[in-house]
Amino acid sequence: MSRFLKEAFKTLSCYVPGEQFQDRKFIKLNTNESPYPPSPLVAARASEAAEGLQLYSDPESAALRKAIAGLHHVKAENVIVSNGSDEVLNFAFLAFGDASHPFVFADITYGFYKVLCDVNDIPYVIVPLREDFTVCAEDYPDSGHIVLANPNAPTGIPMPAEEVEKIVLSNPDRVVIVDEAYADFSEGNCLPLALKYDNVLIVRTFSKSRSMAGARLGYALGNEKLIGDLKLVKDSIDPYNVNLMTSAAGIAAIEENGYYMENCQRIVRTRLETVKKLESLGFTVLPSGANFVFARHSKIGGEELYRTLKEKGVLIRHFSTGRIRDFNRITIGSEEQMDCFFRILGECLKN
Ligand SMILES: *Cc1c(COP(=O)(O)O)cnc(C)c1O
């Protein structure tokens, strides 16, 4: 820390991402990336786009927004794109939060929400999940703008759109952000709510279901006035936020939608198999609508299992906080990766 860092940031605790080792070969089931590569068209278009890098990217990202709008049957005015969905979340927190407009989120959810409040000096209210880790809609009275991850992370539990709608209806003067990073692995989603109500913002990402975590591409969908507010923030802090290569890659990924949706189905099938196998090995697994499962073993603590697996070359994600310390979050890999995972897990459980 230099002597120039401002006072407010001296105690800032930043978001801690899952480990990304660049050197050692691990079976990587810790950051919810896709085990499948992007479609060949994505790399081809990105490299074509790279030939024009001397020019700035389109600050409107018009072609990309049009493609996303087409995918979801909305208008381009209902779409804003960003450098990863974390960036569009930041735009929303900046646009809507201040000292008298706190954000409300669950005690167990995506860790970035608290960080965004801290860094932007926005107060927050934490609402505990129920004992079974589900969200209780009645626990969200009118006390601030709301952000829900749905399916939630790291639990994986999906919340039915009717439940989310209850929250929207009891908070007509608040913005309700539904972070749907994992919606492509789930049965339903809340996009219809964003078209029906003027206070619902849906956030999506190309990182998980579209094999583009390294390209950084996210977006939000909502009423055009809400999107306009986010655009105001975007144009004030990062007008060329989506680079030429990522933009071309994103358009290609939408053209190849079938390929990605097939991969998602394959991941869901592997998830169902994984749950069965984990349960037969003595794990309790929370219901998942995502590309990961959250599981606790009856005998081995979460931290111990995480460490033992890491020594044997398998990375999963452990959070040492409160009532989830005995759980681990396990990303669903390819069939081969999961076979390997279960072989090594078997060894761990024998000792
Ligand atoms: C992974 C994730 C994100 C961030 O995705 P990026 O688009 O890679 O920034 C946002 N929200 C949740 C709940 C996530 O799990």
PDB file of C-alpha atoms in Angstrom, residues 51-182:
ATOM      1  CA  GLU A  51      -6.678  -6.990 -38.357  1.00  0.00           C
ATOM      2  CA  GLY A  52      -8.567  -3.755 -37.740  1.00  0.00           C
ATOM      3  CA  LEU A  53      -7.250  -3.046 -34.248  1.00  0.00           C
ATOM      4  CA  GLN A  54      -5.815   0.348 -35.199  1.00  0.00           C
ATOM      5  CA  LEU A  55      -9.378   1.681 -34.919  1.00  0.00           C
ATOM      6  CA  TYR A  56     -11.469   2.063 -31.784  1.00  0.00           C
ATOM      7  CA  SER A  57     -14.349  -0.317 -31.318  1.00  0.00           C
ATOM      8  CA  ASP A  58     -17.925   0.932 -31.862  1.00  0.00           C
ATOM      9  CA  PRO A  59     -18.936   2.743 -28.636  1.00  0.00           C
ATOM     10  CA  GLU A  60     -22.542   1.742 -29.364  1.00  0.00           C
ATOM     11  CA  SER A  61     -21.593  -1.913 -29.986  1.00  0.00           C
ATOM     12  CA  ALA A  62     -24.521  -1.734 -32.416  1.00  0.00           C
ATOM     13  CA  ALA A  63     -23.946  -5.018 -34.277  1.00  0.00           C
ATOM     14  CA  LEU A  64     -23.396  -7.013 -31.113  1.00  0.00           C
ATOM     15  CA  ARG A  65     -26.422  -5.509 -29.361  1.00  0.00           C
ATOM     16  CA  LYS A  66     -28.537  -6.236 -32.416  1.00  0.00           C
ATOM     17  CA  ALA A  67     -27.414  -9.878 -32.358  1.00  0.00           C
ATOM     18  CA  ILE A  68     -28.169 -10.221 -28.627  1.00  0.00           C
ATOM     19  CA  ALA A  69     -31.534  -8.497 -29.093  1.00  0.00           C
ATOM     20  CA  GLY A  70     -32.359 -10.973 -31.882  1.00  0.00           C
ATOM     21  CA  LEU A  71     -31.431 -13.921 -29.688  1.00  0.00           C
ATOM     22  CA  HIS A  72     -33.837 -12.793 -26.967  1.00  0.00           C
ATOM     23  CA  HIS A  73     -36.546 -11.270 -29.204  1.00  0.00           C
ATOM     24  CA  VAL A  74     -36.147  -7.802 -27.695  1.00  0.00           C
ATOM     25  CA  LYS A  75     -35.118  -4.440 -29.169  1.00  0.00           C
ATOM     26  CA  ALA A  76     -31.503  -3.259 -29.296  1.00  0.00           C
ATOM     27  CA  GLU A  77     -32.604  -0.438 -26.919  1.00  0.00           C
ATOM     28  CA  ASN A  78     -33.262  -3.123 -24.302  1.00  0.00           C
ATOM     29  CA  VAL A  79     -29.610  -4.261 -24.399  1.00  0.00           C
ATOM     30  CA  ILE A  80     -26.316  -2.918 -23.063  1.00  0.00           C
ATOM     31  CA  VAL A  81     -23.064  -4.860 -23.402  1.00  0.00           C
ATOM     32  CA  SER A  82     -20.051  -4.845 -21.115  1.00  0.00           C
ATOM     33  CA  ASN A  83     -16.538  -6.075 -20.477  1.00  0.00           C
ATOM     34  CA  GLY A  84     -17.735  -9.138 -18.568  1.00  0.00           C
ATOM     35  CA  SER A  85     -20.991  -9.044 -16.645  1.00  0.00           C
ATOM     36  CA  ASP A  86     -19.092  -7.815 -13.589  1.00  0.00           C
ATOM     37  CA  GLU A  87     -18.737  -4.504 -15.433  1.00  0.00           C
ATOM     38  CA  VAL A  88     -22.442  -4.092 -16.136  1.00  0.00           C
ATOM     39  CA  LEU A  89     -23.131  -4.924 -12.480  1.00  0.00           C
ATOM     40  CA  ASN A  90     -20.789  -2.082 -11.580  1.00  0.00           C
ATOM     41  CA  PHE A  91     -22.649   0.263 -13.954  1.00  0.00           C
ATOM     42  CA  ALA A  92     -25.911  -0.645 -12.224  1.00  0.00           C
ATOM     43  CA  PHE A  93     -24.539  -0.176  -8.711  1.00  0.00           C
ATOM     44  CA  LEU A  94     -23.099   3.202  -9.744  1.00  0.00           C
ATOM     45  CA  ALA A  95     -26.297   4.273 -11.501  1.00  0.00           C
ATOM     46  CA  PHE A  96     -28.753   3.368  -8.753  1.00  0.00           C
ATOM     47  CA  GLY A  97     -26.908   3.176  -5.429  1.00  0.00           C
ATOM     48  CA  ASP A  98     -25.867   5.972  -3.081  1.00  0.00           C
ATOM     49  CA  ALA A  99     -25.867   6.742   0.653  1.00  0.00           C
ATOM     50  CA  SER A 100     -29.668   6.851   0.749  1.00  0.00           C
ATOM     51  CA  HIS A 101     -30.238   4.052  -1.781  1.00  0.00           C
ATOM     52  CA  PRO A 102     -28.622   0.904  -0.367  1.00  0.00           C
ATOM     53  CA  PHE A 103     -28.434  -2.460  -2.104  1.00  0.00           C
ATOM     54  CA  VAL A 104     -30.015  -5.555  -0.609  1.00  0.00           C
ATOM     55  CA  PHE A 105     -28.672  -9.071  -1.186  1.00  0.00           C
ATOM     56  CA  ALA A 106     -28.477 -12.495   0.444  1.00  0.00           C
ATOM     57  CA  ASP A 107     -25.911 -13.559   3.049  1.00  0.00           C
ATOM     58  CA  ILE A 108     -24.805 -16.362   0.767  1.00  0.00           C
ATOM     59  CA  THR A 109     -24.509 -15.169  -2.823  1.00  0.00           C
ATOM     60  CA  TYR A 110     -22.018 -13.890  -5.381  1.00  0.00           C
ATOM     61  CA  GLY A 111     -19.227 -12.187  -3.397  1.00  0.00           C
ATOM     62  CA  PHE A 112     -18.835  -9.370  -5.899  1.00  0.00           C
ATOM     63  CA  TYR A 113     -22.006  -7.534  -4.769  1.00  0.00           C
ATOM     64  CA  LYS A 114     -20.522  -6.591  -1.411  1.00  0.00           C
ATOM     65  CA  VAL A 115     -17.260  -5.537  -3.059  1.00  0.00           C
ATOM     66  CA  LEU A 116     -19.154  -3.291  -5.498  1.00  0.00           C
ATOM     67  CA  CYS A 117     -20.928  -1.610  -2.580  1.00  0.00           C
ATOM     68  CA  ASP A 118     -17.678  -1.109  -0.680  1.00  0.00           C
ATOM     69  CA  VAL A 119     -15.690   0.294  -3.593  1.00  0.00           C
ATOM     70  CA  ASN A 120     -18.532   2.619  -4.621  1.00  0.00           C
ATOM     71  CA  ASP A 121     -19.344   3.643  -1.044  1.00  0.00           C
ATOM     72  CA  ILE A 122     -22.897   2.283  -1.186  1.00  0.00           C
ATOM     73  CA  PRO A 123     -24.435   0.894   2.019  1.00  0.00           C
ATOM     74  CA  TYR A 124     -25.929  -2.585   1.887  1.00  0.00           C
ATOM     75  CA  VAL A 125     -28.453  -4.731   3.733  1.00  0.00           C
ATOM     76  CA  ILE A 126     -27.844  -8.467   4.039  1.00  0.00           C
ATOM     77  CA  VAL A 127     -30.835 -10.818   4.075  1.00  0.00           C
ATOM     78  CA  PRO A 128     -30.126 -14.360   5.305  1.00  0.00           C
ATOM     79  CA  LEU A 129     -31.264 -17.244   3.120  1.00  0.00           C
ATOM     80  CA  ARG A 130     -33.552 -19.793   4.747  1.00  0.00           C
ATOM     81  CA  GLU A 131     -32.044 -22.785   6.568  1.00  0.00           C
ATOM     82  CA  ASP A 132     -32.259 -24.788   3.314  1.00  0.00           C
ATOM     83  CA  PHE A 133     -30.440 -21.992   1.411  1.00  0.00           C
ATOM     84  CA  THR A 134     -33.484 -20.896  -0.587  1.00  0.00           C
ATOM     85  CA  VAL A 135     -34.539 -17.249  -0.906  1.00  0.00           C
ATOM     86  CA  CYS A 136     -37.690 -16.215   0.959  1.00  0.00           C
ATOM     87  CA  ALA A 137     -39.469 -13.587  -1.167  1.00  0.00           C
ATOM     88  CA  GLU A 138     -41.250 -12.173   1.905  1.00  0.00           C
ATOM     89  CA  ASP A 139     -37.851 -11.306   3.428  1.00  0.00           C
ATOM     90  CA  TYR A 140     -37.379  -8.548   0.835  1.00  0.00           C
ATOM     91  CA  PRO A 141     -39.471  -5.664   2.068  1.00  0.00           C
ATOM     92  CA  ASP A 142     -39.020  -2.274   0.532  1.00  0.00           C
ATOM     93  CA  SER A 143     -35.566  -1.463   1.965  1.00  0.00           C
ATOM     94  CA  GLY A 144     -33.288  -0.902  -1.019  1.00  0.00           C
ATOM     95  CA  HIS A 145     -32.441  -1.910  -4.570  1.00  0.00           C
ATOM     96  CA  ILE A 146     -32.184  -5.676  -4.789  1.00  0.00           C
ATOM     97  CA  VAL A 147     -29.655  -7.937  -6.462  1.00  0.00           C
ATOM     98  CA  LEU A 148     -30.348 -11.671  -6.737  1.00  0.00           C
ATOM     99  CA  ALA A 149     -28.156 -14.260  -8.409  1.00  0.00           C
ATOM    100  CA  ASN A 150     -30.560 -16.725 -10.008  1.00  0.00           C
ATOM    101  CA  PRO A 151     -29.605 -19.579  -9.991  1.00  0.00           C
ATOM    102  CA  ASN A 152     -27.749 -18.476  -6.896  1.00  0.00           C
ATOM    103  CA  ALA A 153     -24.005 -18.823  -6.499  1.00  0.00           C
ATOM    104  CA  PRO A 154     -22.363 -20.689  -4.885  1.00  0.00           C
ATOM    105  CA  THR A 155     -25.404 -22.790  -3.941  1.00  0.00           C
ATOM    106  CA  GLY A 156     -26.688 -23.364  -7.504  1.00  0.00           C
ATOM    107  CA  ILE A 157     -30.282 -23.192  -6.278  1.00  0.00           C
ATOM    108  CA  PRO A 158     -32.718 -21.712  -8.833  1.00  0.00           C
ATOM    109  CA  MET A 159     -35.609 -19.534  -7.691  1.00  0.00           C
ATOM    110  CA  PRO A 160     -38.855 -19.843  -9.681  1.00  0.00           C
ATOM    111  CA  ALA A 161     -39.744 -16.711 -11.680  1.00  0.00           C
ATOM    112  CA  GLU A 162     -43.068 -16.484  -9.776  1.00  0.00           C
ATOM    113  CA  GLU A 163     -41.110 -16.048  -6.529  1.00  0.00           C
ATOM    114  CA  VAL A 164     -38.898 -13.377  -8.073  1.00  0.00           C
ATOM    115  CA  GLU A 165     -42.043 -11.659  -9.343  1.00  0.00           C
ATOM    116  CA  LYS A 166     -43.328 -11.442  -5.741  1.00  0.00           C
ATOM    117  CA  ILE A 167     -40.191  -9.489  -4.856  1.00  0.00           C
ATOM    118  CA  VAL A 168     -40.643  -7.241  -7.884  1.00  0.00           C
ATOM    119  CA  LEU A 169     -44.266  -6.550  -6.956  1.00  0.00           C
ATOM    120  CA  SER A 170     -43.459  -5.693  -3.341  1.00  0.00           C
ATOM    121  CA  ASN A 171     -40.643  -3.358  -4.451  1.00  0.00           C
ATOM    122  CA  PRO A 172     -42.154  -1.242  -7.248  1.00  0.00           C
ATOM    123  CA  ASP A 173     -39.877   1.709  -6.482  1.00  0.00           C
ATOM    124  CA  ARG A 174     -36.656  -0.295  -6.327  1.00  0.00           C
ATOM    125  CA  VAL A 175     -34.541  -1.759  -9.072  1.00  0.00           C
ATOM    126  CA  VAL A 176     -34.441  -5.556  -8.958  1.00  0.00           C
ATOM    127  CA  ILE A 177     -31.327  -6.935 -10.649  1.00  0.00           C
ATOM    128  CA  VAL A 178     -31.481 -10.614 -11.514  1.00  0.00           C
ATOM    129  CA  ASP A 179     -27.984 -11.897 -12.240  1.00  0.00           C
ATOM    130  CA  GLU A 180     -28.601 -14.854 -14.553  1.00  0.00           C
ATOM    131  CA  ALA A 181     -25.007 -15.956 -15.154  1.00  0.00           C
ATOM    132  CA  TYR A 182     -26.209 -19.587 -15.038  1.00  0.00           C
TER     133      TYR A 182
END
